[in-house]
Short mmCIF file of C-alpha atoms and ligand atoms in Angstrom, two decimals:
data_model
loop_
_atom_site.label_atom_id
_atom_site.label_comp_id
_atom_site.label_asym_id
_atom_site.label_seq_id
_atom_site.Cartn_x
_atom_site.Cartn_y
_atom_site.Cartn_z
CA MET A 274 15.26 -11.60 5.67
CA LYS A 275 17.73 -8.80 4.93
CA ILE A 276 15.52 -5.99 3.72
CA ALA A 277 16.16 -2.39 2.65
CA ILE A 278 13.51 0.28 2.21
CA ILE A 279 14.70 2.96 -0.20
CA GLY A 280 12.72 6.14 0.58
CA THR A 281 11.27 5.95 4.06
CA GLY A 282 8.38 8.41 3.75
CA ASN A 283 4.70 7.80 4.50
CA LEU A 284 4.50 4.35 2.90
CA GLY A 285 8.09 3.33 3.70
CA LYS A 286 7.55 4.10 7.39
CA SER A 287 4.32 2.10 7.40
CA ILE A 288 6.13 -0.88 5.85
CA ALA A 289 8.99 -0.52 8.36
CA LYS A 290 6.55 -0.48 11.31
CA GLY A 291 4.81 -3.60 10.00
CA LEU A 292 8.09 -5.45 9.41
CA ILE A 293 9.49 -4.56 12.84
CA THR A 294 6.28 -5.28 14.77
CA ASN A 295 5.89 -8.65 13.05
CA ASN A 296 9.55 -9.68 13.54
CA ALA A 297 9.85 -10.14 9.78
CA ILE A 298 13.48 -9.03 9.44
CA THR A 299 17.02 -10.25 9.96
CA SER A 300 18.20 -6.74 9.20
CA LEU A 301 16.40 -3.65 7.96
CA TYR A 302 18.08 -0.68 6.27
CA LEU A 303 15.95 2.44 6.02
CA THR A 304 17.09 5.20 3.69
CA LYS A 305 16.01 8.81 3.35
CA ARG A 306 17.79 11.92 2.12
CA ASN A 307 17.31 13.56 5.51
CA LEU A 308 17.19 11.17 8.47
CA ASP A 309 15.37 13.59 10.82
CA GLY A 310 11.97 12.22 9.84
CA ILE A 311 12.82 8.60 10.70
CA GLN A 312 14.54 8.96 14.09
CA GLU A 313 11.66 7.01 15.65
CA PHE A 314 13.30 3.86 14.20
CA ASP A 315 16.70 4.60 15.73
CA GLY A 316 17.71 2.09 18.39
CA TYR A 317 15.66 -0.88 17.17
CA LYS A 318 17.77 -4.05 17.04
CA ASN A 319 19.11 -4.76 13.53
CA VAL A 320 17.53 -1.60 12.11
CA PHE A 321 19.94 0.82 10.41
CA LEU A 322 19.20 4.35 9.20
CA THR A 323 21.25 5.79 6.36
CA THR A 324 21.22 8.39 3.57
CA ASP A 325 23.35 6.03 1.47
CA ASN A 326 21.16 3.95 -0.86
CA THR A 327 24.07 1.96 -2.28
CA GLU A 328 25.19 0.90 1.21
CA ALA A 329 21.63 -0.25 2.01
CA VAL A 330 21.53 -2.26 -1.23
CA LYS A 331 24.93 -3.87 -0.56
CA GLN A 332 23.82 -4.99 2.92
CA SER A 333 20.40 -6.37 1.87
CA ASP A 334 18.81 -9.05 -0.33
CA ILE A 335 15.32 -7.60 -0.72
CA ILE A 336 15.09 -3.98 -1.79
CA ILE A 337 11.73 -2.25 -1.38
CA PHE A 338 11.47 1.06 -3.25
CA ALA A 339 9.03 3.62 -1.81
CA VAL A 340 10.07 6.93 -3.38
CA GLN A 341 7.99 9.32 -5.45
CA PRO A 342 7.80 8.25 -9.13
CA ALA A 343 9.96 11.19 -10.28
CA HIS A 344 12.93 10.06 -8.12
CA PHE A 345 12.90 6.38 -9.01
CA GLU A 346 14.86 6.35 -12.29
CA GLN A 347 17.84 8.22 -10.86
CA ILE A 348 17.93 5.96 -7.79
CA LEU A 349 17.89 2.83 -9.98
CA ASN A 350 20.78 4.22 -12.03
CA ASP A 351 22.72 5.02 -8.83
CA ILE A 352 22.34 1.55 -7.27
CA MET A 353 22.68 -0.39 -10.53
CA PRO A 354 26.43 -1.14 -10.06
CA GLU A 355 25.69 -2.78 -6.67
CA LEU A 356 22.96 -5.13 -7.92
CA THR A 357 23.82 -8.83 -7.95
CA GLU A 358 21.96 -12.07 -8.63
CA LYS A 359 20.88 -12.22 -4.95
CA HIS A 360 18.76 -9.06 -5.08
CA VAL A 361 14.99 -9.07 -5.32
CA LEU A 362 13.69 -5.61 -6.31
CA ILE A 363 10.20 -4.72 -5.07
CA SER A 364 8.76 -1.45 -6.34
CA THR A 365 5.73 0.12 -4.69
CA ILE A 366 5.89 3.07 -7.06
CA THR A 367 2.69 4.14 -8.76
CA GLY A 368 2.59 4.06 -12.55
CA PHE A 369 6.22 3.01 -13.06
CA LEU A 370 5.91 -0.05 -15.29
CA ILE A 371 8.07 -3.18 -15.21
CA PRO A 372 9.40 -2.74 -18.80
CA LYS A 373 10.71 0.70 -17.78
CA ILE A 374 12.44 -0.80 -14.72
CA GLU A 375 13.90 -3.56 -16.91
CA ASP A 376 15.22 -0.93 -19.35
CA ILE A 377 17.28 0.52 -16.50
CA VAL A 378 18.43 -2.52 -14.50
CA GLY A 379 18.03 -5.34 -17.05
CA ALA A 380 15.39 -8.02 -17.60
CA ASP A 381 17.62 -10.59 -15.87
CA LYS A 382 16.86 -9.01 -12.45
CA PHE A 383 14.12 -10.26 -10.13
CA ILE A 384 11.60 -7.43 -10.43
CA ILE A 385 8.34 -7.36 -8.50
CA ARG A 386 5.79 -4.58 -8.24
CA ALA A 387 3.82 -4.44 -4.99
CA MET A 388 0.87 -2.16 -4.27
CA PRO A 389 0.37 -2.18 -0.48
CA ASN A 390 -1.43 0.41 1.59
CA THR A 391 -0.60 2.23 4.82
CA ALA A 392 -2.50 -0.37 6.87
CA ILE A 393 0.67 -2.43 6.45
CA ALA A 394 1.83 -0.60 9.60
CA VAL A 395 -0.72 -2.63 11.58
CA GLY A 396 -0.42 -5.86 9.57
CA LYS A 397 -3.66 -5.30 7.62
CA SER A 398 -2.58 -4.27 4.13
CA MET A 399 -4.35 -5.56 1.04
CA THR A 400 -1.34 -5.83 -1.27
CA CYS A 401 -1.44 -6.62 -5.00
CA LEU A 402 1.65 -8.13 -6.64
CA CYS A 403 2.98 -8.67 -10.15
CA SER A 404 6.42 -9.44 -11.56
CA ASN A 405 8.62 -9.75 -14.62
CA GLU A 406 9.47 -13.23 -15.91
CA GLN A 407 12.54 -13.53 -13.67
CA GLY A 408 10.69 -12.08 -10.68
CA ALA A 409 8.07 -14.85 -10.90
CA LYS A 410 10.81 -17.12 -9.50
CA ARG A 411 10.90 -15.00 -6.34
CA ILE A 412 7.22 -14.06 -6.04
CA LYS A 413 6.84 -16.51 -3.13
CA ILE A 414 9.24 -14.34 -1.12
CA ALA A 415 7.11 -11.26 -1.76
CA GLU A 416 3.95 -13.21 -0.88
CA ALA A 417 5.55 -14.39 2.36
CA ILE A 418 6.41 -10.80 3.32
CA PHE A 419 3.07 -9.25 2.41
CA ASN A 420 0.91 -12.11 3.73
CA ARG A 421 2.62 -11.65 7.07
CA LEU A 422 1.59 -8.00 6.93
CA GLY A 423 -1.96 -8.55 5.72
CA HIS A 424 -3.34 -10.22 2.61
CA SER A 425 -1.85 -10.42 -0.91
CA LEU A 426 -3.12 -11.15 -4.39
CA SER A 427 -1.05 -11.77 -7.54
CA ILE A 428 -2.47 -9.97 -10.58
CA PRO A 429 -1.32 -9.09 -14.12
CA GLU A 430 0.56 -5.80 -14.37
CA SER A 431 -2.27 -4.44 -16.53
CA GLN A 432 -4.45 -4.37 -13.36
CA MET A 433 -1.90 -2.57 -11.14
CA GLN A 434 -3.30 0.89 -11.93
CA ALA A 435 -6.75 -0.21 -10.81
CA ALA A 436 -5.29 -1.95 -7.74
CA THR A 437 -3.59 1.32 -6.78
CA VAL A 438 -6.95 3.08 -6.67
CA VAL A 439 -8.90 0.32 -4.94
CA CYS A 440 -6.31 -0.74 -2.35
CA ALA A 441 -3.74 2.04 -1.88
CA SER A 442 -5.91 5.15 -2.35
CA GLY A 443 -8.72 3.03 -0.91
CA VAL A 444 -7.50 3.64 2.63
CA ALA A 445 -8.13 7.37 2.18
CA PHE A 446 -11.57 6.75 0.68
CA TRP A 447 -12.57 4.52 3.59
CA MET A 448 -11.26 7.07 6.10
CA ARG A 449 -13.60 9.69 4.61
CA LEU A 450 -16.54 7.30 4.90
CA ILE A 451 -15.66 6.58 8.52
CA ARG A 452 -15.23 10.29 9.23
CA ALA A 453 -18.60 11.08 7.66
CA THR A 454 -20.36 8.41 9.73
CA THR A 455 -18.57 9.78 12.80
CA GLN A 456 -19.90 13.27 12.05
CA ALA A 457 -23.42 11.88 11.67
CA ALA A 458 -23.08 10.05 14.99
CA ILE A 459 -22.07 13.31 16.69
CA GLN A 460 -25.10 15.06 15.20
CA LEU A 461 -27.21 12.21 16.55
CA GLY A 462 -25.92 12.82 20.07
CA PHE A 463 -22.67 10.94 20.71
CA ASP A 464 -19.55 12.75 21.82
CA ALA A 465 -16.71 12.80 19.29
CA LYS A 466 -14.69 9.96 20.85
CA GLU A 467 -17.67 7.66 21.21
CA ALA A 468 -18.85 8.55 17.71
CA GLN A 469 -15.54 7.50 16.17
CA GLU A 470 -15.52 4.29 18.23
CA LEU A 471 -18.99 3.44 16.89
CA ALA A 472 -18.00 4.22 13.29
CA MET A 473 -14.65 2.34 13.40
CA TYR A 474 -15.89 -0.86 14.97
CA THR A 475 -19.07 -0.94 12.89
CA SER A 476 -17.06 -0.69 9.66
CA GLU A 477 -14.63 -3.35 10.93
CA GLY A 478 -17.58 -5.63 11.76
CA ALA A 479 -19.17 -5.10 8.33
CA ALA A 480 -15.92 -5.99 6.51
CA SER A 481 -15.36 -8.97 8.84
CA LEU A 482 -18.80 -10.36 7.98
CA LEU A 483 -17.87 -10.43 4.30
CA ILE A 484 -14.38 -11.83 4.96
CA THR A 485 -15.67 -14.55 7.28
CA ASN A 486 -18.88 -15.51 5.48
CA GLY A 487 -17.80 -14.86 1.89
CA ASN A 488 -21.22 -13.34 1.17
CA HIS A 489 -22.16 -10.58 -1.26
CA PRO A 490 -22.73 -7.23 0.55
CA GLU A 491 -26.39 -7.18 -0.55
CA GLU A 492 -27.04 -10.46 1.28
CA GLU A 493 -25.82 -8.85 4.48
CA ILE A 494 -27.82 -5.69 3.72
CA ASP A 495 -30.97 -7.81 3.33
CA ARG A 496 -30.45 -9.10 6.88
CA VAL A 497 -30.45 -5.54 8.24
CA THR A 498 -33.19 -3.84 6.25
CA THR A 499 -36.46 -4.44 8.10
CA PRO A 500 -39.42 -3.80 5.71
CA LYS A 501 -40.62 -0.22 6.17
CA GLY A 502 -37.77 0.17 8.67
CA CYS A 503 -35.20 2.87 9.33
CA THR A 504 -32.27 1.18 7.50
CA ILE A 505 -33.89 1.06 4.06
CA GLU A 506 -35.16 4.61 4.59
CA GLY A 507 -31.59 5.79 5.20
CA LEU A 508 -30.01 3.68 2.45
CA ASN A 509 -32.45 4.84 -0.21
CA GLU A 510 -31.95 8.48 0.78
CA MET A 511 -28.16 8.00 0.47
CA GLU A 512 -28.60 6.49 -3.00
CA HIS A 513 -30.96 9.31 -4.09
CA LYS A 514 -28.12 11.67 -3.11
CA GLY A 515 -25.63 9.61 -5.19
CA LEU A 516 -23.59 7.64 -2.63
CA SER A 517 -22.63 4.68 -4.84
CA SER A 518 -22.38 6.83 -7.94
CA SER A 519 -20.06 9.41 -6.35
CA LEU A 520 -17.79 6.69 -4.96
CA ILE A 521 -17.53 5.02 -8.36
CA GLN A 522 -16.95 8.33 -10.16
CA GLY A 523 -14.28 9.32 -7.63
CA MET A 524 -12.43 6.05 -8.12
CA ILE A 525 -12.55 6.39 -11.91
CA ALA A 526 -11.14 9.95 -11.59
CA SER A 527 -8.37 8.58 -9.40
CA PHE A 528 -7.64 5.85 -11.96
CA ASN A 529 -7.47 8.40 -14.80
CA LYS A 530 -5.07 10.57 -12.79
CA ILE A 531 -2.52 7.73 -12.66
CA SER A 532 -2.37 7.76 -16.46
CA ASN A 533 -1.48 11.45 -16.28
CA ILE A 534 1.20 10.76 -13.63
CA LYS A 535 2.74 8.25 -16.06
CA LYS A 536 2.70 10.84 -18.88
CA GLU A 537 4.30 13.44 -16.57
CA GLN A 538 7.25 11.03 -16.10
CA ILE A 539 7.95 10.77 -19.85
N1 LIG B 341 1.39 6.71 0.58
C1 LIG B 341 0.69 5.63 0.24
O1 LIG B 341 -0.31 5.26 0.85
C2 LIG B 341 1.15 4.80 -0.93
C3 LIG B 341 2.17 5.21 -1.76
N2 LIG B 341 2.56 4.45 -2.82
C4 LIG B 341 3.70 4.86 -3.64
O2 LIG B 341 4.85 4.83 -2.80
C5 LIG B 341 5.75 5.85 -3.17
C6 LIG B 341 6.07 6.70 -1.94
O3 LIG B 341 4.89 7.35 -1.50
P1 LIG B 341 4.86 8.14 -0.12
O4 LIG B 341 5.50 7.30 0.92
O5 LIG B 341 3.47 8.60 0.06
O6 LIG B 341 5.81 9.38 -0.48
P2 LIG B 341 6.71 10.24 0.51
O7 LIG B 341 7.06 11.48 -0.22
O8 LIG B 341 6.07 10.34 1.84
O9 LIG B 341 8.01 9.32 0.69
C7 LIG B 341 9.06 9.26 -0.23
C8 LIG B 341 10.34 9.35 0.56
O10 LIG B 341 11.44 9.15 -0.31
C9 LIG B 341 12.49 9.95 0.15
N3 LIG B 341 13.48 10.10 -0.93
C10 LIG B 341 13.40 10.90 -2.03
N4 LIG B 341 14.54 10.76 -2.77
C11 LIG B 341 15.31 9.87 -2.12
C12 LIG B 341 16.59 9.32 -2.37
N5 LIG B 341 17.32 9.68 -3.44
N6 LIG B 341 17.07 8.40 -1.49
C13 LIG B 341 16.37 8.02 -0.41
N7 LIG B 341 15.16 8.52 -0.11
C14 LIG B 341 14.64 9.44 -0.95
C15 LIG B 341 11.84 11.25 0.54
O11 LIG B 341 12.66 11.98 1.44
C16 LIG B 341 10.57 10.73 1.20
O12 LIG B 341 10.74 10.58 2.59
C17 LIG B 341 5.09 6.64 -4.28
O13 LIG B 341 5.65 6.22 -5.50
C18 LIG B 341 3.62 6.28 -4.18
O14 LIG B 341 3.02 6.29 -5.43
C19 LIG B 341 1.98 3.23 -3.08
C20 LIG B 341 0.97 2.78 -2.29
C21 LIG B 341 0.45 3.53 -1.18
O1 LIG B 342 -1.95 9.34 -4.01
C1 LIG B 342 -1.02 8.75 -4.60
O2 LIG B 342 -0.68 9.13 -5.73
C2 LIG B 342 -0.33 7.57 -3.95
C3 LIG B 342 -0.57 6.31 -4.72
C4 LIG B 342 -1.59 5.56 -3.95
C5 LIG B 342 -1.59 6.18 -2.65
N1 LIG B 342 -0.87 7.30 -2.66
#
């Protein structure tokens, strides 16, 4: 696959790492206004670094956009003359809706929105996808890319805002939970490195149980909570202090912020 990433920042670099590590490219063009920050990709076979978005578009079939929302419209206008019927446009940009993209490039283009997360760098992204009517004809291509770099789910565009919070911001939320459990482990006597090891692999194991068994989390909790034991004591104390409630409220706040980002663009 001939892929270009327009805007190789935090997410773009993560996607590039995932694509390169998983041999998912025929060629890969990475663009950025200043190439200093992406020199780590220099020298990889069939990977090209450039500040020229139109050149990257001309040389590629699949164009993944990973710029900040405020920069997207101008970039679409700039590359518009180079777009042909071969191009599949994949936007990872938060809050930038398909009708707005169609207004700029035309509804006849294959337009897909993808919401991956930074775990794409290690082939573990949960990526949600949606498309315009034309893009539905190419959604299999997007699924092939993102399934190779984790797991994907096609959803209506109306759910993309929620998917952004749960999956994309979700990495940051989970990191805080892992950091907090690490801090507790240190207080309980482990050194910092061991504490993080315990927290990371325990959270991986918990998620793997659900993925492998398909159970509800409470079923797995029931297997751990010995009556009158230490687990239920700890869990109930966490809930008295608002663990579930604060997570839910934080995610709703995050969701509401995306609506404001959209308004800021208008
Ligand atoms: N960071 C994340 O975990 C996720 C981010 N997103 C979305 O992805 C987009 C990018 O986010 P980040 O990577 O965090 O931002 P970032 O600021 O790290 O990366 C954006 C990159 O675009 C480059 N850029 C700006 N104008 C350009 C132009 N005209 N031509 C080429 N490159 C240009 C910037 O130099 C920068 O390196 C945002 O719209 C964000 O909402 C979506 C899912 C996850
Ligand atoms: O924080 C943000 O706005 C972007 C979107 C999801 C992850 N990073």
